[in-house]
Every structure is written in C-alpha cells, then in structure tokens.
Amino acid sequence: MNKKNDIDSNQLMIFAIASQIGIGVTTSFSDLVMNVGHDGWISIFISGVIFDIFIIFNYLLMNRYQNQSIFQITKLLFGKYLGSVINLSLIIYTLMISSIELHTLIDIIRITGLKTTPNIVLGILIIIPTAYLLTGGLKHVCRYLNIIILVMITALIYIGLAHKQFNVNFLKPIAEANISQIYNGVKISIFSFLGIELIPIIYHNVTDKSKALKKLLLANSISMIYYIIIILSCVAIFGETFMKQMNIPLLNIARIHYSNMLERVDLFFLIMWVYGIGCTLVCYLYSAYKGMINLINLKKGHLYIIFFTCVMVIYMDKLHKDYISIKKYTDYLGIFGLGILVFYAVCLIFSYINKRGVSK
Amino acid sequence: MKKLLVLIIVIVSSISLMGCWDYKIYEQVGFDLQVGVELDEGGELLTTRVMPVIEKENQNKVNIYTTTGTLIRETRDDARLKAPKRAEGGKVQQVLVSKQLAQSGINDIFEIFERDAINPILAYVVVIDESPNKLLKIMEKFENKPSAPFYINSLVKNNAKASNIAEMRIYNFDIECFAPGIDPMVPIIHLEEDQQLIDLEKVALFSGDKMVGEVTIEQSKLLLAMKNKFKFGDFVFKSVEVESKLKKGVATSLSLVKHNMDVKINNYKPEVKIKLKFSCVFNEYTWGSLLKADKKKQYEETLKKEMEKKCLEVLKYTQDVNSDPLGIGDIVRAKYNNYWKSNDWNKVYKDIIFDVDVGINIAGSGVSK
C-alpha cells in the first residue's frame, strides 16, 4: 500500500464532513423553507437518519472487501466490462459534481466581489492549487481538509454574534408542517448529505478500519447538527417569509454584521467559505482522479491524469450556462448520487451471491 | 527541480495576479454615502446621491447627483453619466425616503440592496417629512456642520444607541416587513433650515411596508420598552409636582430591568398583559426635596401611573393606525396558530385588550440628596 495515501479513521471522518458540508450549504435552504416552512430542520434530521443507514450499508460492503476500492469491487462483482462501464459513470458523476462545485465557487466570488473577472481565469486559479494538492496523495488531501473545521467554526461564530437578532417566535409553532410537506423537504435536504458516496473510493486506504463506522456515523451526525443549527439560525433571524427570497441565507447572516473597526465583515466570512466549498471540490476531484487511474490501470504518469482531470472539470464548467442549468444538473446529479448509494446496497446483497474477492 | 518550479509559480503568480480585472482605484471611485428616494411629479423615482469630494482642500464637501428613473439601478447608471467618478453603492450609510413615498410602500426600494451583495444592507432607513432632494441640497450649504451623510448618520446612530428610536437598518426593515405580525418603526427627520439643523422629531409607524402613522420620540421609547428593545434612556415626567417656581416635573434615567409580555386569547379576543420594571435615577429635580421613604413611594406611584397612561395611549394609537410594532401578531401566530390562521390580523389587532403594569424603583438621586 502506498504510504502517502494511508489515512486513519479521524482523517476519514474529516473527508466525509468536508465532502458533505461544502456542497450541502450551497444546496438552497430557502428551497427547503419554501416547502416545509420553519420546520425544515425536521426534514434535515430525517435525511440525516436515512444517510446513517446508507453509511452502514457502505461500511458492510467495504468490510467484505478490506483492501479494494469500489472501482475494483465493481469489476469483481460484475466483471471487467460491466464493471468498467459502472466505474466510468462514477467518474463522470464525480467530474460533473466537481464542475458544479467549481462553478458555485466562481459564482460566489463573482456575486460578491470580482464581477468582471472571466470565469475561465477564476476557474484556472482555483484549480491550480487543487491540482497541486492532489499530487501529494490522500494523506495531504485529508490534512488540507482539516480547514473545514475552521470554516465551520467561523460560520458558528458569525451565527453566535447575530444571536441578538434571534426571534424564537419565528421557529414556532413547532411541527406545524404536515407529513407531505416534510416528505417534500426530505427530498430537498437529502442532497445536502451527499458526499458519503465517495467513501468507498478511499475506504481501502484507512489504516484503522475497526473505528471507521463509528467515525463515519459521527461525521454524518456532525453534518446533520451543523445543518440544523444553520437552518434554525437563519429562520430565527430572518423569518421564513424573508428567507424564501434568499439564495444563500448563510451569506446574509454574514452581511448583517457590522464593526466599528472593519468594513464589509461579510468578506471575511466569504473568504473562509470559499475554502469550505474548495474542500468539497478537492474531495470530488480526488475521487475522479483515482477513478481515472483505476479505469486505465495506470502505474505511472499520474501528473498527466491530474492535469487531464482538471482540464475536464474546467471544460465541463462551460456546460453550466446559467443558474437554471446548474439547478437542473444539480437535481439530476443529486438523484444519481442517491442512486449510487442504493447501488452500493445492491452490491452488498450481490456480494453474498458472487463471492469473488470477498475477504475471509 | 520540482520544488523550484513550484516556488517560481508561486512567486510569479503572487506578483502578477492581483485581481486586476476587478481592481478599483480609490481616487477614481465616487462612493454614494446617501441615497435619497422620492417620487417625482410623473410618478417616477427621483433619487439623490451624495458623494464625498475626496480632495485635501474640500474635506467637508459633497457632490450631489439627482436622477430619475423607474428603477434604482437605472438612476445609478444615469448618475454615472453625470459624475466625474464612477458611482458605487458599497458605502451607502442611509437611505432617505420621502414621507409621501413611505406612505405608498417602500419595500421594493430595498430589494436591490439585498440582491446585490456589494450594496450594504446595514444602511439606516430614514423617513424625511419633505423632499430628500431639497433637504440634501440645503444641507450642502450648511456651514460649520458635518456633511449630510455624517450628520445624519451620527444623529440616527446615537439616538438608536440611547434607545430613543429603533435601530432600523435595511435588513431590520426587511425582516419586520416580511414577517407576518410585526411592523417596522422608522425615524423621521425634519430640516430646520433657519437654524441649520436636522431634527429627529418623530418615528414613523408602518403597516407592512406602508407608513401609516407617526409617534413622538417619547412614545417611541415606550414602544421600545414594551418590545423589550429599550436598554437605558432618559424620561421626563411632568406629573410630579416639585416645589419650584421655574421647574415642572422631573428628569430621570430609566433602565429596563424586567420585561414580560403575556398574550392570551380569551373569548376569541387577544388579551395582552405587559409588565415592565424600571430602575430609575433622578437626574434633575429641585433643591432640598429629600427622597425620604414615604416620598419615594409617592413618586414611584406617580411615575408608574404616568407611564402606564402613556403606554396605553400609544398602544391605542397603534390600534387606530393598524400598526403592530410590538410584534403581538407574531406571538399570536407562534402561540395560537389556529386562531391566527382563522382570523384577519389587521381586523383583530384593533380589538386587542391591553393591560400595562409598570413598576418603577427609584434607585438613586445622583450626587445630591
């Protein structure tokens, strides 16, 4: 096993959080509030529990193939050709999500500051350090991902500083939404937890697998609690009617802060949040890169693959012409992402029929 | 070799890539510090932008640009065709709205501030009882006074801090405007041209985004106290009799130490009980009137009665104009949701039975007895 890709269960946990949170917060909480009102947190809680079940399936599957990544498992289960087709679709999925992450990052930078800088310039400037990070291997990627903790703490500090604006009445009456509304909310909020589907790609690199399940469930719980804190805070500050008008409510929390010493306090938050989304980008880009190496069974020349992956992502970014197409792609990819998790569960069941490669 | 290459890339990119597509040279940008909005005779938006003159010789001078259009952004673009520097809205300190426009609804004006992240949502909202354009042009000629943006900003900020008025920034206005069952309170300023002064004379009450009435600064303080947004402020009580030929009443400093608002539905009608407890210090009184125990109690009772009467008066006025600045509707929505859903709050609000119980503890009388 390559030492520079070895990670422990804590790093696996950070990888899971980073892959969830960055994209999760860009998933529109206002859409959730539009459907469920101030009870959106209930839908988030249910989605979190559903993902706990997916994590358990993931874990059981990966534990049957101790030192194999999902790219190898698919080939063992479904044969070389069908396995390769499945792997290719996984790679396209991770590339597409990477391109959406990149586009979201660029969009936020453009909305809040650099309005006239061309997308391609921002895209290249974002992708260069990301690509450099990938050359260091999974261990370096996970070390970088620790920054997500700092990003999350920053957001919590901003929320804490806004506590005087909280109006608890905005959160009441609790559980006003009916089951159909909460179900619709689950359909929206469940996409916020995506990122877990990447775990089988890196799981074989974990050195202390006995702690992995506990850490993955903990990661999912942290993400869930974090989302709940954000949505409760946003509703308590802005009220559900106003929140329905917003694209990224968390950014508006940053905008309501003022300081006698600093102008545009929101920009400090924004700088941090760019790193947050960058973390998710790194997770998906790393997965795409690993998938491609596996697909073409490459032993050397990994730098070319990194370069190719980054070019693909920048090229794919051009597919997203406007926010409507982004929304459309995000919806399709969200469904595809959930499909991948269901597919892992199917793989688990199938692994009891086709036992090739199963660890004893 | 690889490390050297990385080092070269880092150094070259940090020197050459400085966000050059979007850099703005300070000297070439004209910052809008104030935006005045009113309706012109044709019903279009007439905006007045105040930009500081950034020159050593003209430190207190401002440039004023008046433009019309059907959109705020349209008027800004028009201002860019007139101003020597490129107008940017990132430093707007106040949005001044004419009373006439406020009465017809102003929430749409603030949409652009929320939508464009560069525009600050921290700017104060202020109603002007005449034309903002006229006020700003007259203020430009004030001598020995800070320029209009700094004058009005300090005036509003200091009075919000002193609990005289609600802190009403754009986002506060939007929150209270969108939330069902709460209405905003916005300060009104008035120009005293002869004295070259701006007078913060009243506070506008809104119903949704429309101005429906106005209260005095004292009534504003009482409303803030009943809303639990009052920290520490000065009150004058005229009902206290003092042994003086010159003076009438007492001046006090009050701090709100306890607030309780209980909303109940009785016989299908909301009943609101508000309990306020103040700690009071006498600031101005008269010589030799010692605060003995029996007198203290008598004064406390007098102050309590005057305050309760004033509170009920202002609440009655809010019912008359149908403005709910205390957010009672929001509490009813949260607590009695079925009642809220089955009734039109605008009609119900007029029938609320208010009960205000004020407790005042005279805690001190300054350095004198």
XYZ file of C-alpha atoms in Angstrom:
729
model
C 0.000 0.000 0.000
C 1.180 3.490 -0.880
C 2.101 5.314 2.345
C 1.158 8.736 1.029
C -2.428 7.558 0.616
C -2.733 5.993 4.062
C -5.176 7.756 6.358
C -6.599 6.994 9.785
C -10.268 6.945 10.772
C -10.153 10.554 12.012
C -8.985 11.692 8.599
C -11.742 9.592 7.046
C -14.221 11.467 9.247
C -12.853 14.830 8.117
C -13.065 13.676 4.489
C -16.732 12.735 4.989
C -17.581 16.060 6.675
C -15.732 18.096 4.060
C -17.388 16.288 1.163
C -20.823 16.884 2.700
C -20.698 20.383 4.163
C -19.269 22.407 1.276
C -21.872 21.324 -1.238
C -24.533 20.962 1.440
C -24.620 24.604 2.379
C -24.851 25.706 -1.224
C -27.907 23.480 -1.536
C -30.632 26.013 -1.166
C -32.026 26.072 2.352
C -34.504 28.629 1.097
C -35.994 25.933 -1.170
C -36.381 23.802 1.917
C -38.086 26.629 3.814
C -40.294 27.242 0.785
C -41.597 23.677 1.078
C -41.558 22.999 4.811
C -41.562 26.486 6.336
C -39.823 26.892 9.675
C -39.945 23.124 10.245
C -37.224 22.499 7.651
C -34.976 21.180 10.396
C -37.245 18.134 10.800
C -36.618 17.185 7.158
C -32.872 17.624 7.678
C -32.989 15.362 10.717
C -34.859 12.651 8.795
C -32.410 12.933 5.863
C -29.514 12.573 8.308
C -31.006 9.380 9.730
C -31.542 7.981 6.208
C -27.881 8.650 5.473
C -26.878 6.815 8.649
C -28.482 3.739 7.073
C -26.592 4.323 3.810
C -23.348 4.614 5.786
C -23.965 1.279 7.465
C -24.530 -0.360 4.045
C -21.336 1.298 2.765
C -19.404 0.031 5.738
C -20.704 -3.519 5.434
C -19.854 -3.593 1.733
C -16.356 -2.180 2.202
C -15.627 -4.534 5.057
C -16.295 -7.503 2.791
C -13.520 -6.241 0.507
C -10.957 -4.982 3.007
C -8.276 -3.677 0.647
C -10.240 -2.925 -2.507
C -11.730 0.343 -3.647
C -15.204 0.452 -5.161
C -13.615 0.649 -8.623
C -12.096 -2.787 -8.062
C -15.162 -4.186 -6.306
C -17.439 -3.420 -9.267
C -15.109 -5.344 -11.541
C -15.055 -8.291 -9.128
C -18.825 -8.288 -8.832
C -19.936 -7.507 -12.360
C -16.966 -8.493 -14.482
C -14.351 -6.420 -16.283
C -16.550 -4.799 -18.935
C -19.726 -4.039 -16.994
C -17.569 -3.049 -14.026
C -15.662 -0.595 -16.220
C -18.909 0.935 -17.501
C -20.091 1.398 -13.903
C -16.731 2.895 -12.960
C -16.879 5.257 -15.913
C -20.291 6.502 -14.827
C -18.927 7.013 -11.303
C -16.035 9.034 -12.754
C -18.357 11.166 -14.887
C -20.516 11.770 -11.810
C -17.566 12.935 -9.694
C -16.301 15.124 -12.542
C -19.732 16.676 -13.004
C -20.102 17.392 -9.292
C -16.570 18.860 -9.294
C -17.528 21.144 -12.161
C -20.679 22.252 -10.317
C -18.631 22.910 -7.188
C -16.160 24.902 -9.239
C -18.970 26.838 -10.875
C -20.590 27.571 -7.499
C -17.270 28.811 -6.173
C -16.777 31.049 -9.179
C -20.366 32.281 -8.917
C -19.996 33.258 -5.272
C -16.737 35.064 -5.965
C -18.349 36.908 -8.870
C -21.552 37.807 -6.999
C -19.705 39.178 -4.021
C -16.600 40.751 -5.430
C -14.878 40.045 -8.707
C -17.714 40.815 -11.083
C -15.830 41.246 -14.328
C -13.087 38.660 -13.951
C -13.736 35.949 -16.566
C -14.898 32.557 -15.325
C -12.018 30.798 -17.020
C -9.443 32.879 -15.135
C -11.108 32.270 -11.771
C -11.547 28.598 -12.661
C -7.878 28.115 -13.526
C -6.740 29.973 -10.423
C -8.922 27.770 -8.235
C -7.954 24.535 -9.931
C -4.153 25.048 -9.879
C -3.723 24.765 -6.078
C -6.323 21.976 -6.018
C -4.366 20.019 -8.606
C -1.154 20.611 -6.699
C -2.813 19.220 -3.591
C -3.813 16.052 -5.424
C -0.178 15.324 -6.272
C 0.504 14.928 -2.551
C -1.838 11.947 -2.247
C -4.814 11.268 0.009
C -2.883 11.953 3.218
C -2.122 15.511 2.103
C -5.674 15.983 0.854
C -7.073 14.961 4.234
C -4.636 17.212 6.069
C -5.832 20.122 3.955
C -9.466 19.180 4.590
C -8.985 19.941 8.287
C -9.584 23.515 7.225
C -13.300 22.653 7.044
C -13.369 22.665 10.854
C -12.090 26.237 10.837
C -14.671 27.183 8.218
C -17.464 25.635 10.282
C -16.289 27.383 13.437
C -16.177 30.701 11.565
C -19.782 30.266 10.459
C -20.798 29.378 14.011
C -19.031 32.484 15.343
C -20.942 34.636 12.853
C -24.188 32.972 13.916
C -23.261 33.461 17.577
C -22.561 37.142 17.009
C -26.012 37.506 15.481
C -27.757 35.963 18.495
C -29.341 39.284 19.467
C -31.291 39.201 16.213
C -32.863 35.837 17.026
C -36.633 35.825 17.242
C -37.603 32.442 18.659
C -41.229 33.029 17.647
C -40.146 32.659 14.020
C -39.464 28.978 14.789
C -42.923 28.347 16.214
C -45.303 26.588 16.161
C -43.026 23.571 16.128
C -44.073 20.741 13.776
C -46.677 22.853 12.005
C -45.780 21.283 8.660
C -47.755 18.203 7.623
C -46.237 14.854 6.605
C -46.439 15.639 2.898
C -44.525 18.910 3.386
C -41.875 17.192 5.490
C -41.553 14.478 2.849
C -41.030 17.148 0.176
C -38.437 18.716 2.472
C -36.616 15.393 2.809
C -36.456 15.189 -0.994
C -34.642 18.542 -0.991
C -32.475 18.231 2.120
C -31.256 14.722 1.374
C -28.958 16.146 -1.322
C -27.148 18.127 1.389
C -25.762 14.878 2.771
C -24.240 13.687 -0.473
C -20.508 13.146 -0.285
C -20.796 9.874 1.600
C -20.884 8.056 -1.750
C -17.172 8.901 -2.093
C -16.207 6.888 0.973
C -15.943 3.508 -0.840
C -13.440 5.142 -3.202
C -10.978 5.891 -0.403
C -12.006 3.440 2.304
C -9.314 0.844 1.474
C -6.689 3.456 2.463
C -7.939 3.602 6.057
C -5.457 2.014 8.432
C -7.720 1.528 11.488
C -10.877 0.184 9.894
C -12.339 -1.018 13.200
C -13.135 2.586 14.144
C -14.356 3.603 10.689
C -18.098 3.010 11.182
C -18.179 4.978 14.421
C -16.289 7.863 12.821
C -18.453 7.902 9.687
C -21.648 7.975 11.746
C -20.113 10.736 13.848
C -19.234 12.691 10.691
C -22.791 12.377 9.417
C -24.176 13.476 12.792
C -21.860 16.495 12.835
C -23.044 17.486 9.351
C -26.671 16.986 10.363
C -26.355 19.033 13.561
C -24.482 21.710 11.656
C -27.205 21.990 9.011
C -29.874 22.088 11.698
C -28.032 24.898 13.526
C -27.743 26.849 10.278
C -31.362 26.492 9.246
C -32.675 27.237 12.740
C -30.452 30.326 12.964
C -31.421 31.573 9.523
C -35.137 31.176 10.225
C -34.801 32.700 13.713
C -33.039 35.739 12.278
C -34.841 36.367 9.009
C -38.165 34.605 9.424
C -39.398 32.083 6.895
C -41.133 34.596 4.601
C -37.999 36.672 4.107
C -35.796 33.591 3.875
C -37.774 32.360 0.884
C -36.381 35.349 -1.023
C -32.739 34.394 -0.414
C -30.320 32.274 -2.395
C -27.687 31.607 0.272
C -29.145 32.630 3.659
C -25.875 31.919 5.480
C -24.209 34.638 3.429
C -26.918 37.080 4.520
C -26.110 36.308 8.153
C -22.560 37.421 7.417
C -23.881 40.588 5.777
C -25.795 41.806 8.832
C -22.651 42.153 10.943
C -21.014 45.485 11.402
C -17.928 46.550 13.201
C -16.530 49.952 14.042
C -13.088 48.799 13.003
C -13.754 46.644 9.950
C -15.723 47.340 6.801
C -17.507 44.520 4.951
C -17.247 41.947 7.731
C -19.063 39.591 5.355
C -15.968 39.369 3.166
C -14.001 37.671 5.959
C -16.699 35.052 6.160
C -16.759 34.712 2.415
C -13.020 34.138 2.224
C -13.398 31.291 4.698
C -16.414 29.837 2.951
C -14.588 29.721 -0.359
C -12.220 27.301 1.365
C -15.227 25.299 2.554
C -16.569 24.783 -0.948
C -12.984 24.229 -2.087
C -12.797 21.302 0.336
C -15.723 19.554 -1.349
C -14.173 20.288 -4.724
C -10.945 18.629 -3.583
C -12.855 15.538 -2.358
C -14.700 15.025 -5.647
C -11.700 15.888 -7.788
C -9.550 13.409 -5.892
C -12.200 10.722 -6.387
C -12.395 11.456 -10.120
C -8.625 11.309 -10.418
C -8.428 7.998 -8.557
C -11.210 6.613 -10.719
C -9.400 7.524 -13.907
C -6.158 5.936 -12.749
C -8.087 2.790 -11.980
C -10.003 2.848 -15.246
C -6.913 2.929 -17.414
C -4.900 0.893 -14.925
C -2.071 3.396 -14.953
C 1.084 2.727 -12.967
C 2.988 5.897 -13.833
C 2.238 9.357 -15.195
C -0.290 10.343 -12.519
C 0.501 14.024 -13.079
C -0.951 13.780 -16.584
C -4.147 12.311 -15.142
C -4.406 15.163 -12.623
C -3.904 17.641 -15.444
C -6.483 15.860 -17.589
C -8.994 15.735 -14.681
C -8.625 19.466 -14.068
C -8.998 20.313 -17.758
C -12.129 18.152 -17.902
C -13.620 19.931 -14.900
C -12.892 23.370 -16.349
C -14.295 22.290 -19.693
C -17.426 20.854 -18.037
C -17.884 24.142 -16.210
C -18.780 25.601 -19.601
C -21.833 23.322 -19.721
C -23.413 25.347 -16.939
C -24.706 28.303 -18.864
C -26.960 29.798 -16.203
C -28.452 29.126 -12.782
C -31.345 27.193 -14.345
C -28.987 24.702 -15.965
C -26.992 24.471 -12.705
C -30.207 23.690 -10.832
C -31.145 21.111 -13.451
C -27.723 19.414 -13.320
C -27.684 19.527 -9.518
C -31.101 17.882 -9.340
C -30.131 15.117 -11.782
C -26.768 14.543 -10.125
C -28.389 14.515 -6.686
C -30.686 11.729 -7.833
C -27.728 9.957 -9.426
C -25.751 10.331 -6.175
C -28.572 8.735 -4.216
C -28.720 6.063 -6.884
C -25.038 5.330 -6.257
C -25.741 4.802 -2.562
C -28.604 2.466 -3.385
C -26.277 0.719 -5.854
C -23.766 0.118 -3.026
C -26.548 -1.553 -1.048
C -27.323 -3.712 -4.103
C -23.606 -4.553 -4.366
C -23.646 -5.652 -0.751
C -26.506 -8.056 -1.380
C -24.932 -9.265 -4.641
C -21.634 -9.887 -2.862
C -23.325 -12.717 -0.967
C -24.179 -14.337 -4.307
C -20.918 -13.636 -6.173
C -18.243 -14.091 -3.524
C -15.238 -13.404 -5.775
C -12.667 -11.261 -3.975
C -14.553 -11.242 -0.655
C -12.200 -11.104 2.367
C -12.310 -14.058 4.650
C 13.726 20.802 -9.635
C 10.028 20.225 -8.862
C 10.191 22.359 -5.711
C 11.981 25.111 -7.603
C 9.279 25.085 -10.278
C 6.529 25.346 -7.646
C 8.386 28.179 -5.941
C 8.723 30.082 -9.213
C 4.986 29.631 -9.979
C 4.031 30.872 -6.505
C 6.271 33.946 -6.728
C 5.302 34.852 -10.295
C 1.561 34.399 -9.670
C 1.606 36.375 -6.422
C 3.327 39.270 -8.159
C 1.363 39.260 -11.376
C -2.142 38.137 -10.326
C -3.675 40.862 -8.226
C -7.334 40.543 -9.183
C -6.581 43.027 -11.945
C -9.891 42.535 -13.733
C -11.784 43.997 -10.839
C -9.444 46.362 -9.133
C -10.822 49.799 -8.364
C -8.596 52.772 -7.818
C -9.831 54.691 -4.812
C -9.315 58.075 -6.462
C -11.439 57.056 -9.436
C -14.456 55.830 -7.485
C -17.276 58.015 -6.192
C -18.870 56.435 -3.151
C -22.569 57.042 -2.626
C -22.864 57.783 1.068
C -26.537 58.637 0.986
C -29.339 57.826 -1.345
C -32.491 59.901 -1.167
C -35.568 58.409 -2.814
C -38.865 60.122 -3.578
C -41.469 60.257 -6.303
C -41.279 62.986 -8.911
C -44.306 64.656 -10.449
C -44.580 61.996 -13.138
C -44.612 59.196 -10.545
C -41.053 58.058 -11.331
C -38.368 57.513 -8.709
C -36.283 60.598 -8.132
C -33.024 59.700 -6.445
C -30.448 61.994 -4.921
C -26.950 60.612 -4.397
C -24.455 62.237 -2.111
C -20.797 61.556 -2.804
C -17.939 62.988 -0.772
C -15.340 65.089 -2.542
C -12.057 63.340 -1.867
C -9.619 66.219 -2.022
C -7.440 67.693 0.662
C -8.803 71.215 0.173
C -12.503 70.205 0.197
C -12.690 67.721 3.033
C -16.244 68.536 4.117
C -17.677 68.984 0.631
C -20.040 66.637 -1.130
C -21.307 66.294 -4.668
C -24.996 65.752 -5.242
C -26.427 63.962 -8.265
C -30.140 63.931 -8.945
C -31.535 61.425 -11.413
C -34.899 59.918 -12.242
C -35.986 56.523 -13.442
C -38.321 53.640 -12.748
C -35.580 51.547 -11.115
C -32.955 52.450 -8.512
C -30.248 50.868 -10.670
C -31.416 52.909 -13.659
C -30.957 56.098 -11.651
C -27.476 54.983 -10.598
C -26.500 54.287 -14.178
C -27.767 57.740 -15.053
C -25.693 59.222 -12.213
C -22.635 57.521 -13.679
C -23.207 59.535 -16.838
C -23.020 62.732 -14.823
C -20.454 62.113 -12.111
C -16.730 62.548 -12.819
C -16.109 59.433 -10.740
C -17.761 56.066 -11.120
C -20.685 55.879 -8.666
C -20.565 52.824 -6.381
C -23.136 51.967 -3.718
C -20.944 49.909 -1.406
C -20.659 52.606 1.256
C -24.255 53.818 1.491
C -24.880 54.890 5.086
C -28.529 55.859 4.881
C -31.444 55.539 2.537
C -33.613 58.621 2.946
C -37.208 58.147 1.891
C -39.788 60.891 1.499
C -42.887 60.634 3.663
C -45.075 60.606 0.568
C -43.224 57.584 -0.819
C -43.174 55.875 2.591
C -46.948 56.143 2.703
C -47.240 54.337 -0.618
C -44.864 51.454 0.339
C -41.086 51.193 0.200
C -40.069 47.566 0.479
C -39.381 47.315 -3.250
C -36.704 50.002 -2.924
C -34.620 47.793 -0.659
C -34.763 44.773 -2.935
C -31.656 45.923 -4.810
C -29.709 46.228 -1.554
C -30.499 42.625 -0.703
C -29.921 41.317 -4.210
C -26.554 42.916 -4.945
C -24.086 41.702 -2.323
C -21.897 44.761 -2.855
C -24.642 47.080 -1.618
C -24.738 47.295 2.169
C -27.869 46.111 3.945
C -26.529 47.855 7.030
C -27.553 51.323 5.810
C -30.106 53.076 8.020
C -33.622 53.679 6.743
C -34.820 57.206 7.485
C -38.074 58.937 6.556
C -37.943 62.631 5.702
C -41.057 64.698 6.153
C -40.339 66.585 2.930
C -38.248 66.083 -0.198
C -34.892 64.315 0.392
C -33.572 66.150 -2.653
C -34.436 69.532 -1.169
C -33.066 68.566 2.247
C -29.755 67.326 0.894
C -29.287 70.358 -1.336
C -29.932 72.721 1.566
C -27.663 70.725 3.860
C -24.886 71.035 1.299
C -24.821 74.750 2.122
C -24.638 74.287 5.903
C -21.605 75.974 7.350
C -19.593 74.624 10.268
C -21.580 71.406 10.290
C -20.516 67.928 9.250
C -21.628 66.998 5.746
C -25.104 65.444 5.421
C -24.084 61.752 5.404
C -22.024 62.088 8.602
C -24.500 64.416 10.319
C -27.496 62.158 9.759
C -25.527 59.004 10.440
C -24.328 60.239 13.827
C -27.789 61.549 14.663
C -29.516 58.260 13.938
C -26.785 56.061 15.404
C -26.561 57.998 18.691
C -30.307 58.036 19.183
C -30.636 54.338 18.397
C -27.932 53.690 20.996
C -29.799 55.870 23.515
C -32.964 53.781 22.940
C -34.806 56.812 21.587
C -35.513 55.110 18.277
C -35.380 51.577 16.961
C -32.224 50.568 15.137
C -33.729 50.335 11.692
C -31.227 49.243 9.109
C -32.292 47.875 5.743
C -32.194 44.253 6.877
C -34.174 45.082 10.048
C -36.796 46.771 7.920
C -36.969 43.818 5.531
C -37.216 41.266 8.344
C -40.070 43.130 10.043
C -41.720 43.919 6.768
C -41.779 40.320 5.560
C -42.622 38.731 8.921
C -46.368 38.467 9.420
C -47.479 40.147 12.643
C -44.632 42.634 13.123
C -44.338 46.135 11.709
C -41.270 48.376 11.468
C -40.657 51.720 13.196
C -38.546 54.177 11.218
C -37.142 57.526 12.426
C -38.425 60.710 10.798
C -36.111 63.688 10.421
C -37.046 67.269 9.803
C -34.974 70.130 8.451
C -34.781 73.325 10.440
C -33.341 75.489 7.741
C -33.080 78.711 9.760
C -31.012 77.087 12.455
C -29.126 74.869 10.020
C -30.163 71.797 11.975
C -31.679 68.416 11.442
C -34.293 67.476 13.990
C -35.067 63.859 14.783
C -38.596 64.722 15.672
C -40.787 61.682 15.297
C -40.904 57.992 14.474
C -42.960 56.585 11.627
C -45.186 53.572 12.234
C -45.601 51.181 9.368
C -48.157 48.579 8.462
C -46.256 46.175 6.240
C -44.160 48.465 4.095
C -46.539 51.433 4.186
C -46.200 54.289 6.641
C -49.500 54.671 8.458
C -48.777 56.953 11.381
C -46.216 58.727 13.488
C -45.412 58.896 17.172
C -43.252 61.193 19.276
C -39.779 60.197 20.423
C -41.113 59.634 23.942
C -43.798 57.307 22.591
C -41.121 55.564 20.548
C -39.164 54.919 23.750
C -42.258 53.481 25.414
C -42.908 51.211 22.450
C -39.291 50.046 22.540
C -39.608 49.334 26.264
C -42.774 47.313 25.667
C -40.962 45.484 22.861
C -38.042 44.754 25.203
C -35.688 46.727 22.968
C -35.127 49.528 25.454
C -31.912 49.382 27.448
C -31.280 52.674 29.129
C -32.759 56.081 28.408
C -33.968 59.404 29.722
C -37.577 60.247 30.527
C -39.202 63.443 31.749
C -42.242 63.081 33.987
C -44.395 66.193 34.108
C -46.932 64.836 36.566
C -44.531 65.030 39.514
C -45.099 68.219 41.446
C -41.967 69.978 42.672
C -41.565 72.989 44.892
C -40.089 75.325 42.339
C -41.229 78.429 40.535
C -39.216 77.587 37.448
C -39.339 73.867 37.106
C -42.134 71.454 36.417
C -41.686 67.701 36.648
C -38.551 65.605 36.997
C -35.954 64.300 34.580
C -34.936 60.685 35.089
C -32.772 57.997 33.651
C -34.519 54.672 33.371
C -33.150 51.248 32.717
C -35.439 48.378 31.925
C -34.701 45.592 34.383
C -37.636 43.282 33.755
C -39.944 42.742 30.823
C -42.787 40.331 30.437
C -45.418 40.115 27.743
C -48.217 37.633 28.127
C -50.554 37.124 25.184
C -53.739 35.118 25.680
C -56.912 34.524 23.735
C -59.986 34.989 25.884
C -63.492 34.825 24.424
C -61.970 34.784 20.964
C -60.200 38.087 21.626
C -56.491 38.554 22.268
C -55.516 39.979 25.623
C -52.037 41.350 26.143
C -50.542 41.924 29.563
C -47.272 43.790 29.578
C -45.226 44.056 32.741
C -42.311 46.458 32.842
C -39.959 47.092 35.715
C -37.609 50.050 35.593
C -34.772 51.153 37.764
C -34.868 54.937 37.982
C -32.347 57.618 38.865
C -33.434 61.232 39.272
C -31.305 63.441 37.040
C -32.984 66.780 37.613
C -35.290 67.738 40.411
C -35.177 70.689 42.789
C -33.148 71.744 45.806
C -33.871 70.369 49.228
C -36.531 67.883 48.250
C -35.177 64.874 50.014
C -36.064 61.439 48.809
C -37.474 60.102 52.033
C -39.056 56.684 52.166
C -42.657 57.895 52.093
C -41.920 60.444 49.366
C -40.046 57.828 47.337
C -43.097 55.589 47.344
C -45.338 58.500 46.422
C -43.084 59.447 43.499
C -42.825 55.868 42.316
C -46.603 55.656 42.255
C -46.881 58.935 40.319
C -44.276 57.880 37.761
C -45.914 54.465 37.378
C -49.319 55.965 36.712
C -47.991 58.475 34.193
C -46.064 55.822 32.361
C -48.937 53.330 32.279
C -51.228 56.039 30.935
C -48.754 56.986 28.226
C -48.179 53.352 27.285
C -51.889 52.710 26.873
C -52.259 55.898 24.860
C -49.578 54.931 22.396
C -50.913 51.382 22.124
C -54.368 52.774 21.396
C -52.820 54.916 18.679
C -51.106 51.887 17.100
C -54.501 50.181 17.056
C -56.087 53.208 15.415
C -53.494 53.251 12.626
C -53.328 49.437 12.494
C -49.595 49.085 13.047
C -48.209 46.301 15.220
C -44.692 47.455 16.185
C -44.558 45.191 19.259
C -44.998 42.088 17.131
C -48.046 40.822 19.012
C -49.317 39.232 15.815
C -46.087 37.252 15.597
C -46.586 35.955 19.137
C -50.207 35.002 18.372
C -49.058 33.246 15.177
C -46.487 31.285 17.179
C -48.680 30.540 20.186
C -52.237 30.352 18.835
C -51.633 29.326 15.248
C -55.180 28.120 14.567
C -56.574 31.420 15.799
C -54.025 33.262 13.652
C -54.984 31.301 10.559
C -58.706 31.707 11.020
C -58.633 35.469 11.597
C -57.534 38.526 9.680
C -54.924 40.032 11.990
C -55.493 43.546 10.659
C -59.054 43.368 11.936
C -58.222 41.562 15.164
C -55.434 43.931 16.171
C -57.869 46.796 16.658
C -59.785 44.796 19.281
C -56.856 43.689 21.449
C -57.299 44.436 25.139
C -54.054 45.804 26.523
C -53.054 45.888 30.154
C -49.785 47.564 31.096
C -48.295 47.218 34.552
C -45.265 49.407 35.203
C -43.058 49.074 38.252
C -40.576 51.816 38.998
C -37.912 51.652 41.656
C -36.194 54.939 42.383
C -32.706 53.661 42.959
C -30.850 56.955 43.329
C -30.858 60.699 43.032
C -27.393 61.446 41.741
C -24.805 63.159 43.936
C -27.382 65.445 45.614
C -29.957 64.275 48.101
